Structure formats: structure tokens, C-alpha cells
Amino acid sequence: FADQFYSYLQQHEGSTTFNDKSSPTEIYDEFKVSKKVFKKAIGELYKRHYILIDKDCIKLTSKPKQQIGFSLRTNGDNQ
């Protein structure tokens, strides 16, 4: 899901108002994943310095992805 969320941010001018404080229902309605999967994905993107997490939004950083097809999935997550 981290790859999908990264693409989502790219398609939405680099930011979103969804964050770790968003409700599970809002997250599922938009992304069709659980809040747990969402938080894991944003944590991984943050750890790799691809996003910044603000109080009201999540934004892409200026760091480009290293290579096309680079997978951010960990521990066999297929979502």
C-alpha cells in the first residue's frame, strides 16, 4: 500500500489531509485499507524521507523515488 499511497500523493498535488488522526472509516472509504495498514505505510514512507507529516496534512518531500518499481512493502504486505 505504501507505493499506492505515494502515487496517490503525486496525483493530488503532493499532499493530502488524510493523516494518522483520520478515522478508520474515512481511511477505508478512500483507500480500501485498514487504519493499521495506512499507518504502517505512512510510517515507512516517513522513515525513508518520502513524506512529511504535519498536524493537518501529509506532504511529499522533494526526495525522488530511487527507481521505478521500487517496492516499499515490508513483511510480505500485499495491500
PDB file of N, CA and C in Angstrom:
ATOM      1  N   PHE A   1       0.812  -1.203   0.000  1.00  0.00           N
ATOM      2  CA  PHE A   1       0.000   0.000   0.000  1.00  0.00           C
ATOM      3  C   PHE A   1       0.855   1.267   0.000  1.00  0.00           C
ATOM      4  N   ALA A   2       2.060   1.226   0.523  1.00  0.00           N
ATOM      5  CA  ALA A   2       2.913   2.428   0.562  1.00  0.00           C
ATOM      6  C   ALA A   2       3.132   2.980  -0.849  1.00  0.00           C
ATOM      7  N   ASP A   3       3.361   2.092  -1.825  1.00  0.00           N
ATOM      8  CA  ASP A   3       3.518   2.538  -3.214  1.00  0.00           C
ATOM      9  C   ASP A   3       2.247   3.221  -3.715  1.00  0.00           C
ATOM     10  N   GLN A   4       1.106   2.641  -3.393  1.00  0.00           N
ATOM     11  CA  GLN A   4      -0.163   3.210  -3.827  1.00  0.00           C
ATOM     12  C   GLN A   4      -0.401   4.578  -3.190  1.00  0.00           C
ATOM     13  N   PHE A   5      -0.064   4.706  -1.920  1.00  0.00           N
ATOM     14  CA  PHE A   5      -0.260   5.988  -1.247  1.00  0.00           C
ATOM     15  C   PHE A   5       0.700   7.040  -1.804  1.00  0.00           C
ATOM     16  N   TYR A   6       1.921   6.638  -2.105  1.00  0.00           N
ATOM     17  CA  TYR A   6       2.881   7.558  -2.722  1.00  0.00           C
ATOM     18  C   TYR A   6       2.321   8.067  -4.054  1.00  0.00           C
ATOM     19  N   SER A   7       1.786   7.174  -4.853  1.00  0.00           N
ATOM     20  CA  SER A   7       1.179   7.558  -6.138  1.00  0.00           C
ATOM     21  C   SER A   7      -0.028   8.470  -5.928  1.00  0.00           C
ATOM     22  N   TYR A   8      -0.821   8.162  -4.920  1.00  0.00           N
ATOM     23  CA  TYR A   8      -1.975   8.996  -4.583  1.00  0.00           C
ATOM     24  C   TYR A   8      -1.522  10.426  -4.304  1.00  0.00           C
ATOM     25  N   LEU A   9      -0.471  10.574  -3.512  1.00  0.00           N
ATOM     26  CA  LEU A   9       0.041  11.911  -3.205  1.00  0.00           C
ATOM     27  C   LEU A   9       0.512  12.620  -4.471  1.00  0.00           C
ATOM     28  N   GLN A  10       1.202  11.912  -5.341  1.00  0.00           N
ATOM     29  CA  GLN A  10       1.660  12.513  -6.593  1.00  0.00           C
ATOM     30  C   GLN A  10       0.478  13.021  -7.414  1.00  0.00           C
ATOM     31  N   GLN A  11      -0.593  12.267  -7.422  1.00  0.00           N
ATOM     32  CA  GLN A  11      -1.774  12.628  -8.215  1.00  0.00           C
ATOM     33  C   GLN A  11      -2.610  13.730  -7.562  1.00  0.00           C
ATOM     34  N   HIS A  12      -2.340  14.036  -6.314  1.00  0.00           N
ATOM     35  CA  HIS A  12      -3.104  15.047  -5.574  1.00  0.00           C
ATOM     36  C   HIS A  12      -2.209  16.217  -5.147  1.00  0.00           C
ATOM     37  N   GLU A  13      -1.406  16.669  -6.084  1.00  0.00           N
ATOM     38  CA  GLU A  13      -0.544  17.841  -5.890  1.00  0.00           C
ATOM     39  C   GLU A  13       0.405  17.716  -4.701  1.00  0.00           C
ATOM     40  N   GLY A  14       0.761  16.482  -4.361  1.00  0.00           N
ATOM     41  CA  GLY A  14       1.784  16.248  -3.355  1.00  0.00           C
ATOM     42  C   GLY A  14       1.342  16.313  -1.913  1.00  0.00           C
ATOM     43  N   SER A  15       0.035  16.404  -1.672  1.00  0.00           N
ATOM     44  CA  SER A  15      -0.394  16.436  -0.273  1.00  0.00           C
ATOM     45  C   SER A  15      -1.813  15.897  -0.125  1.00  0.00           C
ATOM     46  N   THR A  16      -2.147  15.592   1.118  1.00  0.00           N
ATOM     47  CA  THR A  16      -3.490  15.124   1.458  1.00  0.00           C
ATOM     48  C   THR A  16      -3.799  15.517   2.892  1.00  0.00           C
ATOM     49  N   THR A  17      -5.081  15.675   3.176  1.00  0.00           N
ATOM     50  CA  THR A  17      -5.483  15.969   4.551  1.00  0.00           C
ATOM     51  C   THR A  17      -5.639  14.698   5.370  1.00  0.00           C
ATOM     52  N   PHE A  18      -5.561  13.527   4.735  1.00  0.00           N
ATOM     53  CA  PHE A  18      -5.571  12.275   5.486  1.00  0.00           C
ATOM     54  C   PHE A  18      -4.275  12.178   6.274  1.00  0.00           C
ATOM     55  N   ASN A  19      -4.381  11.722   7.520  1.00  0.00           N
ATOM     56  CA  ASN A  19      -3.185  11.521   8.336  1.00  0.00           C
ATOM     57  C   ASN A  19      -3.475  10.456   9.387  1.00  0.00           C
ATOM     58  N   ASP A  20      -2.558  10.269  10.310  1.00  0.00           N
ATOM     59  CA  ASP A  20      -2.734   9.207  11.308  1.00  0.00           C
ATOM     60  C   ASP A  20      -3.869   9.491  12.278  1.00  0.00           C
ATOM     61  N   LYS A  21      -4.416  10.703  12.259  1.00  0.00           N
ATOM     62  CA  LYS A  21      -5.559  11.055  13.102  1.00  0.00           C
ATOM     63  C   LYS A  21      -6.886  10.875  12.372  1.00  0.00           C
ATOM     64  N   SER A  22      -6.857  10.553  11.080  1.00  0.00           N
ATOM     65  CA  SER A  22      -8.083  10.323  10.320  1.00  0.00           C
ATOM     66  C   SER A  22      -8.799   9.092  10.863  1.00  0.00           C
ATOM     67  N   SER A  23     -10.105   9.098  10.742  1.00  0.00           N
ATOM     68  CA  SER A  23     -10.881   7.975  11.274  1.00  0.00           C
ATOM     69  C   SER A  23     -10.687   6.728  10.412  1.00  0.00           C
ATOM     70  N   PRO A  24     -10.827   5.556  11.007  1.00  0.00           N
ATOM     71  CA  PRO A  24     -10.720   4.316  10.238  1.00  0.00           C
ATOM     72  C   PRO A  24     -11.716   4.263   9.079  1.00  0.00           C
ATOM     73  N   THR A  25     -12.912   4.803   9.305  1.00  0.00           N
ATOM     74  CA  THR A  25     -13.929   4.803   8.249  1.00  0.00           C
ATOM     75  C   THR A  25     -13.513   5.683   7.079  1.00  0.00           C
ATOM     76  N   GLU A  26     -13.003   6.875   7.356  1.00  0.00           N
ATOM     77  CA  GLU A  26     -12.534   7.776   6.286  1.00  0.00           C
ATOM     78  C   GLU A  26     -11.419   7.119   5.477  1.00  0.00           C
ATOM     79  N   ILE A  27     -10.489   6.494   6.177  1.00  0.00           N
ATOM     80  CA  ILE A  27      -9.360   5.839   5.505  1.00  0.00           C
ATOM     81  C   ILE A  27      -9.863   4.693   4.634  1.00  0.00           C
ATOM     82  N   TYR A  28     -10.735   3.874   5.170  1.00  0.00           N
ATOM     83  CA  TYR A  28     -11.238   2.745   4.396  1.00  0.00           C
ATOM     84  C   TYR A  28     -12.060   3.218   3.197  1.00  0.00           C
ATOM     85  N   ASP A  29     -12.890   4.233   3.392  1.00  0.00           N
ATOM     86  CA  ASP A  29     -13.722   4.747   2.299  1.00  0.00           C
ATOM     87  C   ASP A  29     -12.873   5.265   1.135  1.00  0.00           C
ATOM     88  N   GLU A  30     -11.748   5.881   1.433  1.00  0.00           N
ATOM     89  CA  GLU A  30     -10.898   6.447   0.386  1.00  0.00           C
ATOM     90  C   GLU A  30      -9.922   5.433  -0.201  1.00  0.00           C
ATOM     91  N   PHE A  31      -9.295   4.629   0.656  1.00  0.00           N
ATOM     92  CA  PHE A  31      -8.190   3.769   0.208  1.00  0.00           C
ATOM     93  C   PHE A  31      -8.490   2.269   0.225  1.00  0.00           C
ATOM     94  N   LYS A  32      -9.575   1.886   0.842  1.00  0.00           N
ATOM     95  CA  LYS A  32      -9.958   0.464   0.949  1.00  0.00           C
ATOM     96  C   LYS A  32      -8.917  -0.362   1.707  1.00  0.00           C
ATOM     97  N   VAL A  33      -8.304   0.244   2.720  1.00  0.00           N
ATOM     98  CA  VAL A  33      -7.369  -0.448   3.607  1.00  0.00           C
ATOM     99  C   VAL A  33      -7.714  -0.064   5.048  1.00  0.00           C
ATOM    100  N   SER A  34      -7.261  -0.883   5.970  1.00  0.00           N
ATOM    101  CA  SER A  34      -7.483  -0.587   7.385  1.00  0.00           C
ATOM    102  C   SER A  34      -6.585   0.567   7.829  1.00  0.00           C
ATOM    103  N   LYS A  35      -6.938   1.148   8.957  1.00  0.00           N
ATOM    104  CA  LYS A  35      -6.115   2.220   9.512  1.00  0.00           C
ATOM    105  C   LYS A  35      -4.725   1.696   9.864  1.00  0.00           C
ATOM    106  N   LYS A  36      -4.650   0.452  10.317  1.00  0.00           N
ATOM    107  CA  LYS A  36      -3.361  -0.151  10.651  1.00  0.00           C
ATOM    108  C   LYS A  36      -2.446  -0.194   9.418  1.00  0.00           C
ATOM    109  N   VAL A  37      -2.980  -0.635   8.281  1.00  0.00           N
ATOM    110  CA  VAL A  37      -2.201  -0.696   7.043  1.00  0.00           C
ATOM    111  C   VAL A  37      -1.801   0.714   6.611  1.00  0.00           C
ATOM    112  N   PHE A  38      -2.734   1.664   6.730  1.00  0.00           N
ATOM    113  CA  PHE A  38      -2.466   3.059   6.378  1.00  0.00           C
ATOM    114  C   PHE A  38      -1.312   3.619   7.215  1.00  0.00           C
ATOM    115  N   LYS A  39      -1.378   3.430   8.530  1.00  0.00           N
ATOM    116  CA  LYS A  39      -0.340   3.960   9.410  1.00  0.00           C
ATOM    117  C   LYS A  39       1.014   3.298   9.155  1.00  0.00           C
ATOM    118  N   LYS A  40       1.003   2.012   8.859  1.00  0.00           N
ATOM    119  CA  LYS A  40       2.244   1.314   8.546  1.00  0.00           C
ATOM    120  C   LYS A  40       2.875   1.889   7.271  1.00  0.00           C
ATOM    121  N   ALA A  41       2.047   2.159   6.277  1.00  0.00           N
ATOM    122  CA  ALA A  41       2.537   2.711   5.013  1.00  0.00           C
ATOM    123  C   ALA A  41       3.105   4.114   5.203  1.00  0.00           C
ATOM    124  N   ILE A  42       2.388   4.979   5.937  1.00  0.00           N
ATOM    125  CA  ILE A  42       2.922   6.327   6.110  1.00  0.00           C
ATOM    126  C   ILE A  42       4.177   6.307   6.982  1.00  0.00           C
ATOM    127  N   GLY A  43       4.240   5.376   7.915  1.00  0.00           N
ATOM    128  CA  GLY A  43       5.455   5.232   8.728  1.00  0.00           C
ATOM    129  C   GLY A  43       6.651   4.852   7.876  1.00  0.00           C
ATOM    130  N   GLU A  44       6.448   3.939   6.953  1.00  0.00           N
ATOM    131  CA  GLU A  44       7.533   3.511   6.069  1.00  0.00           C
ATOM    132  C   GLU A  44       7.957   4.637   5.140  1.00  0.00           C
ATOM    133  N   LEU A  45       6.996   5.360   4.579  1.00  0.00           N
ATOM    134  CA  LEU A  45       7.325   6.491   3.706  1.00  0.00           C
ATOM    135  C   LEU A  45       8.060   7.584   4.484  1.00  0.00           C
ATOM    136  N   TYR A  46       7.627   7.833   5.710  1.00  0.00           N
ATOM    137  CA  TYR A  46       8.276   8.836   6.552  1.00  0.00           C
ATOM    138  C   TYR A  46       9.700   8.415   6.890  1.00  0.00           C
ATOM    139  N   LYS A  47       9.873   7.165   7.249  1.00  0.00           N
ATOM    140  CA  LYS A  47      11.197   6.638   7.605  1.00  0.00           C
ATOM    141  C   LYS A  47      12.173   6.780   6.445  1.00  0.00           C
ATOM    142  N   ARG A  48      11.670   6.627   5.240  1.00  0.00           N
ATOM    143  CA  ARG A  48      12.515   6.738   4.047  1.00  0.00           C
ATOM    144  C   ARG A  48      12.607   8.172   3.516  1.00  0.00           C
ATOM    145  N   HIS A  49      12.026   9.120   4.255  1.00  0.00           N
ATOM    146  CA  HIS A  49      12.081  10.550   3.921  1.00  0.00           C
ATOM    147  C   HIS A  49      11.359  10.904   2.622  1.00  0.00           C
ATOM    148  N   TYR A  50      10.292  10.156   2.291  1.00  0.00           N
ATOM    149  CA  TYR A  50       9.490  10.463   1.117  1.00  0.00           C
ATOM    150  C   TYR A  50       8.339  11.405   1.447  1.00  0.00           C
ATOM    151  N   ILE A  51       7.949  11.475   2.719  1.00  0.00           N
ATOM    152  CA  ILE A  51       6.850  12.349   3.119  1.00  0.00           C
ATOM    153  C   ILE A  51       7.200  13.102   4.391  1.00  0.00           C
ATOM    154  N   LEU A  52       6.467  14.197   4.599  1.00  0.00           N
ATOM    155  CA  LEU A  52       6.496  14.947   5.844  1.00  0.00           C
ATOM    156  C   LEU A  52       5.109  14.846   6.443  1.00  0.00           C
ATOM    157  N   ILE A  53       5.032  14.645   7.733  1.00  0.00           N
ATOM    158  CA  ILE A  53       3.739  14.543   8.405  1.00  0.00           C
ATOM    159  C   ILE A  53       3.559  15.797   9.256  1.00  0.00           C
ATOM    160  N   ASP A  54       2.588  16.629   8.847  1.00  0.00           N
ATOM    161  CA  ASP A  54       2.247  17.829   9.594  1.00  0.00           C
ATOM    162  C   ASP A  54       1.002  17.560  10.430  1.00  0.00           C
ATOM    163  N   LYS A  55       0.639  18.523  11.235  1.00  0.00           N
ATOM    164  CA  LYS A  55      -0.545  18.390  12.080  1.00  0.00           C
ATOM    165  C   LYS A  55      -1.814  18.182  11.245  1.00  0.00           C
ATOM    166  N   ASP A  56      -1.907  18.871  10.115  1.00  0.00           N
ATOM    167  CA  ASP A  56      -3.131  18.851   9.312  1.00  0.00           C
ATOM    168  C   ASP A  56      -3.024  18.115   7.989  1.00  0.00           C
ATOM    169  N   CYS A  57      -1.836  17.655   7.634  1.00  0.00           N
ATOM    170  CA  CYS A  57      -1.699  17.020   6.320  1.00  0.00           C
ATOM    171  C   CYS A  57      -0.426  16.181   6.223  1.00  0.00           C
ATOM    172  N   ILE A  58      -0.341  15.455   5.123  1.00  0.00           N
ATOM    173  CA  ILE A  58       0.863  14.704   4.764  1.00  0.00           C
ATOM    174  C   ILE A  58       1.316  15.247   3.421  1.00  0.00           C
ATOM    175  N   LYS A  59       2.602  15.539   3.279  1.00  0.00           N
ATOM    176  CA  LYS A  59       3.139  16.119   2.053  1.00  0.00           C
ATOM    177  C   LYS A  59       4.323  15.294   1.553  1.00  0.00           C
ATOM    178  N   LEU A  60       4.468  15.269   0.239  1.00  0.00           N
ATOM    179  CA  LEU A  60       5.667  14.664  -0.352  1.00  0.00           C
ATOM    180  C   LEU A  60       6.864  15.550  -0.078  1.00  0.00           C
ATOM    181  N   THR A  61       8.014  14.944   0.107  1.00  0.00           N
ATOM    182  CA  THR A  61       9.252  15.706   0.188  1.00  0.00           C
ATOM    183  C   THR A  61       9.787  15.866  -1.226  1.00  0.00           C
ATOM    184  N   SER A  62      10.889  16.539  -1.366  1.00  0.00           N
ATOM    185  CA  SER A  62      11.488  16.713  -2.693  1.00  0.00           C
ATOM    186  C   SER A  62      12.356  15.521  -3.080  1.00  0.00           C
ATOM    187  N   LYS A  63      12.491  14.545  -2.177  1.00  0.00           N
ATOM    188  CA  LYS A  63      13.301  13.367  -2.476  1.00  0.00           C
ATOM    189  C   LYS A  63      12.582  12.481  -3.488  1.00  0.00           C
ATOM    190  N   PRO A  64      13.196  12.247  -4.646  1.00  0.00           N
ATOM    191  CA  PRO A  64      12.542  11.377  -5.631  1.00  0.00           C
ATOM    192  C   PRO A  64      12.687   9.909  -5.242  1.00  0.00           C
ATOM    193  N   LYS A  65      11.764   9.093  -5.726  1.00  0.00           N
ATOM    194  CA  LYS A  65      11.919   7.652  -5.527  1.00  0.00           C
ATOM    195  C   LYS A  65      13.183   7.211  -6.243  1.00  0.00           C
ATOM    196  N   GLN A  66      13.880   6.272  -5.677  1.00  0.00           N
ATOM    197  CA  GLN A  66      15.177   5.835  -6.185  1.00  0.00           C
ATOM    198  C   GLN A  66      15.085   5.200  -7.565  1.00  0.00           C
ATOM    199  N   GLN A  67      14.070   4.392  -7.777  1.00  0.00           N
ATOM    200  CA  GLN A  67      13.952   3.712  -9.055  1.00  0.00           C
ATOM    201  C   GLN A  67      12.513   3.297  -9.296  1.00  0.00           C
ATOM    202  N   ILE A  68      12.141   3.203 -10.548  1.00  0.00           N
ATOM    203  CA  ILE A  68      10.798   2.753 -10.886  1.00  0.00           C
ATOM    204  C   ILE A  68      10.670   1.292 -10.485  1.00  0.00           C
ATOM    205  N   GLY A  69       9.545   0.954  -9.897  1.00  0.00           N
ATOM    206  CA  GLY A  69       9.330  -0.416  -9.463  1.00  0.00           C
ATOM    207  C   GLY A  69       9.880  -0.692  -8.075  1.00  0.00           C
ATOM    208  N   PHE A  70      10.468   0.303  -7.440  1.00  0.00           N
ATOM    209  CA  PHE A  70      10.981   0.147  -6.086  1.00  0.00           C
ATOM    210  C   PHE A  70       9.814  -0.118  -5.149  1.00  0.00           C
ATOM    211  N   SER A  71       9.853  -1.205  -4.435  1.00  0.00           N
ATOM    212  CA  SER A  71       8.745  -1.559  -3.579  1.00  0.00           C
ATOM    213  C   SER A  71       9.015  -1.108  -2.155  1.00  0.00           C
ATOM    214  N   LEU A  72       8.015  -0.502  -1.560  1.00  0.00           N
ATOM    215  CA  LEU A  72       8.128  -0.071  -0.177  1.00  0.00           C
ATOM    216  C   LEU A  72       7.475  -1.069   0.772  1.00  0.00           C
ATOM    217  N   ARG A  73       6.969  -2.157   0.241  1.00  0.00           N
ATOM    218  CA  ARG A  73       6.299  -3.158   1.074  1.00  0.00           C
ATOM    219  C   ARG A  73       7.302  -3.819   2.005  1.00  0.00           C
ATOM    220  N   THR A  74       6.798  -4.134   3.194  1.00  0.00           N
ATOM    221  CA  THR A  74       7.632  -4.856   4.148  1.00  0.00           C
ATOM    222  C   THR A  74       6.850  -6.041   4.692  1.00  0.00           C
ATOM    223  N   ASN A  75       7.537  -7.033   5.121  1.00  0.00           N
ATOM    224  CA  ASN A  75       6.950  -8.211   5.771  1.00  0.00           C
ATOM    225  C   ASN A  75       5.851  -8.880   4.957  1.00  0.00           C
ATOM    226  N   GLY A  76       5.951  -8.827   3.651  1.00  0.00           N
ATOM    227  CA  GLY A  76       5.010  -9.543   2.805  1.00  0.00           C
ATOM    228  C   GLY A  76       3.631  -8.910   2.692  1.00  0.00           C
ATOM    229  N   ASP A  77       3.475  -7.647   3.086  1.00  0.00           N
ATOM    230  CA  ASP A  77       2.173  -6.992   2.940  1.00  0.00           C
ATOM    231  C   ASP A  77       1.829  -6.870   1.476  1.00  0.00           C
ATOM    232  N   ASN A  78       0.666  -7.325   1.110  1.00  0.00           N
ATOM    233  CA  ASN A  78       0.237  -7.270  -0.278  1.00  0.00           C
ATOM    234  C   ASN A  78      -0.832  -6.241  -0.508  1.00  0.00           C
ATOM    235  N   GLN A  79      -1.082  -5.394   0.456  1.00  0.00           N
ATOM    236  CA  GLN A  79      -2.146  -4.391   0.308  1.00  0.00           C
ATOM    237  C   GLN A  79      -1.587  -3.069  -0.057  1.00  0.00           C
TER     238      GLN A  79
END
